[in-house]
Coordinates of C-alpha atoms in Angstrom, one line a residue:
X20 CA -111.8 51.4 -1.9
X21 CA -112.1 51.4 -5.9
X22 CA -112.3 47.5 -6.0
X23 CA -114.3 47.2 -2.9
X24 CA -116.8 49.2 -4.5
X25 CA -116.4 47.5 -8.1
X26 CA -117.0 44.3 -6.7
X27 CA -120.0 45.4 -4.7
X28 CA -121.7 47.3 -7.4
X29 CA -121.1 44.2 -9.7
X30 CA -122.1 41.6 -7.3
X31 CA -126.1 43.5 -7.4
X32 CA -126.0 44.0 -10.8
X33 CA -125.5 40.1 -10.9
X34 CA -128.1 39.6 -8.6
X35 CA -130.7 41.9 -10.5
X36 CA -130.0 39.9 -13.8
X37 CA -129.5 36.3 -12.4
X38 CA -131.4 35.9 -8.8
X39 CA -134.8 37.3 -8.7
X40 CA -138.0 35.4 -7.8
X41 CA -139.8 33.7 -11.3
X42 CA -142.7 35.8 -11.1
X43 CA -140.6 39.1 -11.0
X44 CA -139.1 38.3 -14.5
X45 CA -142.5 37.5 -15.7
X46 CA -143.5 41.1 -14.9
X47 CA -142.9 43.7 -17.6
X48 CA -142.7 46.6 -15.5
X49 CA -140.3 45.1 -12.7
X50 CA -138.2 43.6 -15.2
X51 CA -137.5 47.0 -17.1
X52 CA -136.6 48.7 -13.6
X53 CA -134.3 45.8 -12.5
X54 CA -132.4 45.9 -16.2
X55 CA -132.1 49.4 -16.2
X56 CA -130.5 49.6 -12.8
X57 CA -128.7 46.5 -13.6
X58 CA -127.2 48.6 -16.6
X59 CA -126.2 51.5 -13.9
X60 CA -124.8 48.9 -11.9
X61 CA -122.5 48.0 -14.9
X62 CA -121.5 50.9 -15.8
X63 CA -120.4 51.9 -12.2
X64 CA -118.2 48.6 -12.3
X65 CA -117.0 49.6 -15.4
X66 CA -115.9 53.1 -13.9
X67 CA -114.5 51.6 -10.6
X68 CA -112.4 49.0 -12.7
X69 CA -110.9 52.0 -15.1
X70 CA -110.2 54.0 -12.2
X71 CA -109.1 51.5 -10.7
X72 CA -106.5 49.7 -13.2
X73 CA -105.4 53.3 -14.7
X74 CA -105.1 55.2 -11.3
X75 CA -106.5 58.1 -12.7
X76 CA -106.6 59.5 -9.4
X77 CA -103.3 59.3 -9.1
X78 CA -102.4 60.9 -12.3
X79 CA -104.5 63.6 -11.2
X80 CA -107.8 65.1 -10.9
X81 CA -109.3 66.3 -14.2
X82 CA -108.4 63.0 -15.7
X83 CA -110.3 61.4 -13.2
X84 CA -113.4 63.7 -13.6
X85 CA -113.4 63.0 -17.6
X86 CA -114.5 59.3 -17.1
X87 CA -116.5 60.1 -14.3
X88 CA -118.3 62.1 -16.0
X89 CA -118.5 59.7 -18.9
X90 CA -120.4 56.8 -16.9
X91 CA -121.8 58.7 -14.1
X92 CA -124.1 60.3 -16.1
X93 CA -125.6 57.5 -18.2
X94 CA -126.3 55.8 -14.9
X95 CA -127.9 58.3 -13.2
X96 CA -130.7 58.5 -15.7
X97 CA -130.8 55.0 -15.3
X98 CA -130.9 54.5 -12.0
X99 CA -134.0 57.7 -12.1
X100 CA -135.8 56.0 -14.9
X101 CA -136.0 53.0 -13.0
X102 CA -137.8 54.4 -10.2
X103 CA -139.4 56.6 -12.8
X104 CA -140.9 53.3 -14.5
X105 CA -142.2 52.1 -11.0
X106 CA -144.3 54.9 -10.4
X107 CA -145.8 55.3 -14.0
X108 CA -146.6 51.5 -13.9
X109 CA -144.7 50.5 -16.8
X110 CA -145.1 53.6 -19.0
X111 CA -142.1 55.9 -19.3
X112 CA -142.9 59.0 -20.9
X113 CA -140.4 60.0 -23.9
X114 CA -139.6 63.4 -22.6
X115 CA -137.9 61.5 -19.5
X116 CA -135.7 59.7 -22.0
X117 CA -135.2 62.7 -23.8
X118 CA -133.4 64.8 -20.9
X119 CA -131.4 62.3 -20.0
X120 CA -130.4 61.0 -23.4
X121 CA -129.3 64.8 -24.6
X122 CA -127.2 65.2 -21.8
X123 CA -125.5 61.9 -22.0
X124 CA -124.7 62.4 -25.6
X125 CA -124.1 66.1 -25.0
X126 CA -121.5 65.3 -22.1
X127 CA -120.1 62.0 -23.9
X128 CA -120.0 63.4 -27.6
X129 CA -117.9 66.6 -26.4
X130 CA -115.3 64.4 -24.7
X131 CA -115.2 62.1 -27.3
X132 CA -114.6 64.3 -30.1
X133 CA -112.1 66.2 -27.9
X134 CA -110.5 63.1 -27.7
X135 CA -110.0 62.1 -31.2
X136 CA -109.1 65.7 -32.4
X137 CA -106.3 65.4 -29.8
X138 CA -105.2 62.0 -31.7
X139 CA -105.0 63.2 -34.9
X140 CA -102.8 65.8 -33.4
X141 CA -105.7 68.6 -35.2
X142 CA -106.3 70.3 -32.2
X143 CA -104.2 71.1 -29.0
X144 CA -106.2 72.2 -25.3
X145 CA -104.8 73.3 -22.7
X146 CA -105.4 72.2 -19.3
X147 CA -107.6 75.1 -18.3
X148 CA -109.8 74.5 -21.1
X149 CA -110.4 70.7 -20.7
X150 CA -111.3 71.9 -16.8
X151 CA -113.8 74.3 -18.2
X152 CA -115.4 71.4 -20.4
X153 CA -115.6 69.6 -17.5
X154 CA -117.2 71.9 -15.4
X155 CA -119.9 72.5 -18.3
X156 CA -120.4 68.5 -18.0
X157 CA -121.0 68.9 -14.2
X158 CA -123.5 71.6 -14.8
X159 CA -125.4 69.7 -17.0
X160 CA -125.5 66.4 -14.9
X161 CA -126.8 68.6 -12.1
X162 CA -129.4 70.3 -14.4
X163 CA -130.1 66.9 -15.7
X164 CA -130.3 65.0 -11.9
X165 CA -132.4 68.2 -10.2
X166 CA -135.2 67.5 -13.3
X167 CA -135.4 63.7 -12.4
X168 CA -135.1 64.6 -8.7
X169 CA -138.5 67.0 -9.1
X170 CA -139.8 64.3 -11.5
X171 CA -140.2 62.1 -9.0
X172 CA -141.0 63.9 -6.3
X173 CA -144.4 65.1 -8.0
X174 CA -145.1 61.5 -9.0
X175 CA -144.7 60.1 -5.6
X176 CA -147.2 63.1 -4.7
X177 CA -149.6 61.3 -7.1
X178 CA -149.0 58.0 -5.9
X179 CA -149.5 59.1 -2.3
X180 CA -153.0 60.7 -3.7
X181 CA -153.9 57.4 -5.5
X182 CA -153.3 55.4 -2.3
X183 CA -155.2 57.6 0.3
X184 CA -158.0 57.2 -2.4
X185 CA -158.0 53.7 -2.7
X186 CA -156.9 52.0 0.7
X187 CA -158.8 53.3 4.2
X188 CA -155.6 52.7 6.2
X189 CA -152.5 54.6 5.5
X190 CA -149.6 52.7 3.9
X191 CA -146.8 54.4 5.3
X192 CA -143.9 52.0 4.7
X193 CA -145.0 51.4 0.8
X194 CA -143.3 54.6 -0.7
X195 CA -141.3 55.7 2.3
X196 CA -138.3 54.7 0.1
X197 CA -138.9 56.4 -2.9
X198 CA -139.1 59.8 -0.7
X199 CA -135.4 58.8 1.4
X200 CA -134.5 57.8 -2.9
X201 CA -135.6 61.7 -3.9
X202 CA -133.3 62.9 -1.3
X203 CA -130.2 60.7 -2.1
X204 CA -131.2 62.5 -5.7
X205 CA -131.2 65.5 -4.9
X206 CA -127.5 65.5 -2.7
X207 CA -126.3 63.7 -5.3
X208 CA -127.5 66.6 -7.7
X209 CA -126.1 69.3 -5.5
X210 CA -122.8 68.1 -4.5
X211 CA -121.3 65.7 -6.8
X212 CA -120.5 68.8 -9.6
X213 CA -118.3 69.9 -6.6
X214 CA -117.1 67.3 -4.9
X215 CA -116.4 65.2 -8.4
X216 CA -113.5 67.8 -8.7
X217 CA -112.2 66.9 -4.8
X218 CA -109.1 64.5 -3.9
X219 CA -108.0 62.8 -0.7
X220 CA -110.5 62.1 2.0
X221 CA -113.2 64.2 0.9
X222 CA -113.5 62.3 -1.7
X223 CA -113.4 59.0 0.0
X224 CA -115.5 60.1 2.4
X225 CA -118.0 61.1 0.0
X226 CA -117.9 58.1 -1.7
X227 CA -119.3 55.9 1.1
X228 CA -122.3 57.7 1.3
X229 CA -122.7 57.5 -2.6
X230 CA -121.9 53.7 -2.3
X231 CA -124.4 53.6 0.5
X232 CA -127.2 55.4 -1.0
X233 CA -126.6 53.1 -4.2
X234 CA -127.0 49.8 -2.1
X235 CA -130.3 51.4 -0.3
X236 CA -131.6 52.3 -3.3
X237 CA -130.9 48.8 -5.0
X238 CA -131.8 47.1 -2.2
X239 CA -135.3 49.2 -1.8
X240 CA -136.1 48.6 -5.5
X241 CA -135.4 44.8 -5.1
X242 CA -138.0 44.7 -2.0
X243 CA -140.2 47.0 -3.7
X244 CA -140.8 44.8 -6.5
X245 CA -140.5 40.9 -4.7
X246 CA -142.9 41.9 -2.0
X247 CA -146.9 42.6 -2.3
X248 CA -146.0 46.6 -2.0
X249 CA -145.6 46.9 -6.0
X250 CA -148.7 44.9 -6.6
X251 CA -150.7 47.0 -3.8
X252 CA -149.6 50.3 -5.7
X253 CA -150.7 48.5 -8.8
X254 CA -154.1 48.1 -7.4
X255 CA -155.0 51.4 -6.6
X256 CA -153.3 52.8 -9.7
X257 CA -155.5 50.7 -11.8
X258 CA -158.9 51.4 -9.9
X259 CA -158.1 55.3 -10.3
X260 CA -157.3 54.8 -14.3
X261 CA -160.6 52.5 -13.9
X262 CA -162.4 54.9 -12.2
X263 CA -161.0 57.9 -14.6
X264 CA -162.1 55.9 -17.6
X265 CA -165.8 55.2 -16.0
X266 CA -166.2 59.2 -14.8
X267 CA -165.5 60.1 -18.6
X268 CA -167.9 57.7 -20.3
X269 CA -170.4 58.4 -17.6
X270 CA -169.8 62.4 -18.9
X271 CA -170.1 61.7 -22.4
X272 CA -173.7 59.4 -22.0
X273 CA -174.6 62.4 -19.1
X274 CA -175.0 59.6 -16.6
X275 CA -174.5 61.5 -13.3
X276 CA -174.5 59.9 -9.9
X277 CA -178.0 58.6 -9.3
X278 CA -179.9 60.1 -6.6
X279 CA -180.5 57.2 -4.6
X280 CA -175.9 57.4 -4.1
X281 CA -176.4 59.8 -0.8
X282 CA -179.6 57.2 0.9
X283 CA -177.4 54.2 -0.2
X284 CA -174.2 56.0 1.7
X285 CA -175.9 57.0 4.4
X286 CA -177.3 53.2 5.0
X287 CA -174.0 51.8 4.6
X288 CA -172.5 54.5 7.4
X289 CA -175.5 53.8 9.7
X290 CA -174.6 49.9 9.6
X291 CA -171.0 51.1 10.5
X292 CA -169.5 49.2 7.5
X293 CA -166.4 51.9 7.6
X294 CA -165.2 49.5 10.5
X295 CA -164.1 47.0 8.7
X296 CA -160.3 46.0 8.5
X297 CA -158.7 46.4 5.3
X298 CA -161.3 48.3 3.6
X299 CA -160.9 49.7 0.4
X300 CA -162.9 52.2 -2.0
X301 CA -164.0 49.4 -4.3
X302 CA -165.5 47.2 -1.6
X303 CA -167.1 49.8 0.3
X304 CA -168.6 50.8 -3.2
X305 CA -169.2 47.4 -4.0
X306 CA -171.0 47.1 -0.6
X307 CA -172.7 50.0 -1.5
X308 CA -174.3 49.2 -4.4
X309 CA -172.2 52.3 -5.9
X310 CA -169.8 52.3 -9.1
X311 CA -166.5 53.7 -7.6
X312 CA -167.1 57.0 -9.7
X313 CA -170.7 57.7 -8.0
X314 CA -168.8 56.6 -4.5
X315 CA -165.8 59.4 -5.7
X316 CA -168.2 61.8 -6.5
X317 CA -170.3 61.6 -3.5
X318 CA -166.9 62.2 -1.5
X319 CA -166.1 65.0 -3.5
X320 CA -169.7 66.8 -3.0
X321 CA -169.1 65.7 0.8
X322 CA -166.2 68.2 0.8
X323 CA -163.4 65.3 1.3
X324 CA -160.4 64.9 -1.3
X325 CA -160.2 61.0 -0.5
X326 CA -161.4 57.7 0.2
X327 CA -159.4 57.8 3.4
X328 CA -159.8 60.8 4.6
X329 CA -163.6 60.5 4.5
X330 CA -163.0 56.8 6.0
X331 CA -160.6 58.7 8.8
X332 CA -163.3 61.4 10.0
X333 CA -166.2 58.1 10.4
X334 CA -164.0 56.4 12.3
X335 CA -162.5 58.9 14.3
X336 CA -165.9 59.7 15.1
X337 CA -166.6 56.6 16.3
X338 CA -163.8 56.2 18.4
X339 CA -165.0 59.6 19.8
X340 CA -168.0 58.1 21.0
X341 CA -166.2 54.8 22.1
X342 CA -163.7 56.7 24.6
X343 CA -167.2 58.9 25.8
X344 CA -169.3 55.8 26.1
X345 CA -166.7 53.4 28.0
X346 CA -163.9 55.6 30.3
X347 CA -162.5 52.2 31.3
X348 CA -161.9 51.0 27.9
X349 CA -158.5 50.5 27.0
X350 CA -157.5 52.9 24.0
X351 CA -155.3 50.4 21.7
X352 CA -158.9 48.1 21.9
X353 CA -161.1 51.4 21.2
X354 CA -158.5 51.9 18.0
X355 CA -159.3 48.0 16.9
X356 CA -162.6 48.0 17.3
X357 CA -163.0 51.3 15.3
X358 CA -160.4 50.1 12.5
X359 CA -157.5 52.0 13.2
X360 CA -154.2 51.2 13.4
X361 CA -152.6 51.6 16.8
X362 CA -149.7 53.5 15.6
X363 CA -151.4 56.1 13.6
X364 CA -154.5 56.8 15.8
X365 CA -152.6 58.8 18.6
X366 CA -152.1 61.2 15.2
X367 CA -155.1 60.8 13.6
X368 CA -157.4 61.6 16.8
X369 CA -155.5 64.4 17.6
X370 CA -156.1 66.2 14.0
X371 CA -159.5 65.8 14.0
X372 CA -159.9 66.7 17.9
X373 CA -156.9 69.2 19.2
X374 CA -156.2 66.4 22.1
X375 CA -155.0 63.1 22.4
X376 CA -157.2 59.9 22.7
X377 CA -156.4 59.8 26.4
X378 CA -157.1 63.7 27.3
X379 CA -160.1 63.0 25.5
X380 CA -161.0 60.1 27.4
X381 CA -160.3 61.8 31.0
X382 CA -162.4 65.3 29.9
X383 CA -165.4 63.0 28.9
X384 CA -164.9 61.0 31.9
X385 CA -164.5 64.2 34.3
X386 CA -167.7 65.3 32.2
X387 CA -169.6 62.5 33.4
X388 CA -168.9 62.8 36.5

């Protein structure tokens, strides 16, 4: 199992550094996330192949858990900071470097002076204390994995927040990996100080779901940053920094929204320009005749949080009126013709009304008649 999984963890580290498309190793950001988990991927080979040629696990346990220790650590905060550099679009922030890298040397430095005081025959530990070390090593790597874990979970929050503000439709698939990746995280966070300590199958049980949620993660990442979802999360983060930049210089020369924002919004709704497929906030503002941060602000005032959700209500409205006008109509064609995808407008009617597209259609129909 050792070598199965040293082979498999250095085959996509090999892949990350050799493999990707041209373009990906043109782009800063993607090619710091695919090195650093590239390094992670390394340095579980590394592990694997130690355990593997020493039989560590044979010997015993705390052994075992020394060199885990020793590599797991360093590439846990590398596989985090390579999601972390995702969702901050390039720009790590030092105090994310900084947990990680005091643990790591925290963990490392106390095992390897332990080590060389036991070689120079200064110092003698018993077996009871080197388990206690480890113990305070797991503890830290949890404390350490749980701060990344929450890290990432409030930036995909924001990312989620700069999507629904930028794109009408919802993008559901685009960051549905990085929530499945928080909760791999977080398992990994909870368990792995216990279970690192395990023998038999427990342990080899355990370690097919860590090898799986690696390859699911490495394998997400990959797609993440080869496909057009990393450069449609780029868009909308760099409207919103756009946007934010625009709001404050309008503050500073007291340019508020103009008056004429509400009759130019109003015009735009009445020509039912919210139907449009794959609308975003800068083209209806462009449409408009609105900067994005007089659009933004009118939404605020209007009492939605964003772009979508505004978008959502005109076009659910629509559809309401569709489904009362036409009680033959088929529903998936009322959903087109309003701009909604099929899949989501079961859900998305049924917020805004209490009933489904199809109860409403039959009570306006039974209305009618």
């Amino acid at each position: 199992m050792q070598f199965a999984a040293m082979m498999l963890t250095l085959m996509m580290a090999m892949i990350l550094m050799t493999m990707l498309p041209a373009e990906v190793k043109d782009d800063r950001m993607a090619n710091r996330s695919r090195w650093w988990m590239a390094g992670a991927l390394l340095l579980l080979t590394v592990q694997f192949l130690l355990q593997y040629v020493l039989g560590l696990r044979q010997d015993g346990v705390v052994q075992a858990v020394t060199l885990n220790l020793i590599f797991f650590i360093p590439c846990s905060m590398l596989l985090s900071m390579s999601v972390l550099n995702l969702q901050q679009q390039g720009r790590t922030e030092r105090r994310d470097w900084a947990v990680g890298g005091a643990v790591t040397l925290c963990v490392s430095g106390s095992f390897a002076v332990l080590a060389l005081l036991i070689q120079n025959h200064a110092f003698t530990i018993s077996h009871g204390s080197l388990l206690r070390l480890e113990v305070a090593g797991s503890i830290a790597y949890a404390a350490m994995q749980l701060y990344y874990s929450l890290r990432i979970g409030r930036l995909l929050r924001r990312m989620e927040h700069t999507l629904d503000d930028y794109y009408a439709q919802e993008q559901p698939g685009l960051l549905s990996w990085m929530k499945v990746s928080i909760g791999g995280l977080l398992v990994m966070a909870l368990t792995v100080p216990a279970i690192i300590f395990a023998s038999g199958w427990p342990l080899a049980l355990y370690g097919v779901f860590f090898i799986m949620a690696i390859v699911y993660l490495w394998f997400s990442l990959v797609r993440y940053i080869i496909s057009s979802e990393g450069r449609r999360m780029a868009l909308a983060a760099t409207s919103s920094e756009a946007r934010q930049d625009e709001t404050t210089e309008n503050s500073r020369t007291a340019d508020t929204p103009n008056s004429q924002a509400e009759a130019k919004v109003e015009q735009w709704v009445a020509e039912k320009g919210y139907l449009q497929h794959g609308l975003t906030k800068p083209a209806a503002a462009e449409a408009m005749g609105l900067t994005e941060s007089q659009l933004s602000e009118w939404i605020r005032k209007a009492g939605y949080k964003t772009f979508r959700q505004w978008i959502n209500a005109l076009r659910i409205d629509e559809a309401s009126r569709q489904l009362k006008a036409h009680g033959d109509f088929n529903i998936g064609a009322i959903a087109d013709l309003c701009g909604i995808d099929r899949s989501h407008f079961h859900r998305l009617f049924r917020e805004h009304t209490g009933l489904t597209p199809a109860q409403y259609q039959k009570q306006a129909t039974d209305t009618t008649a």
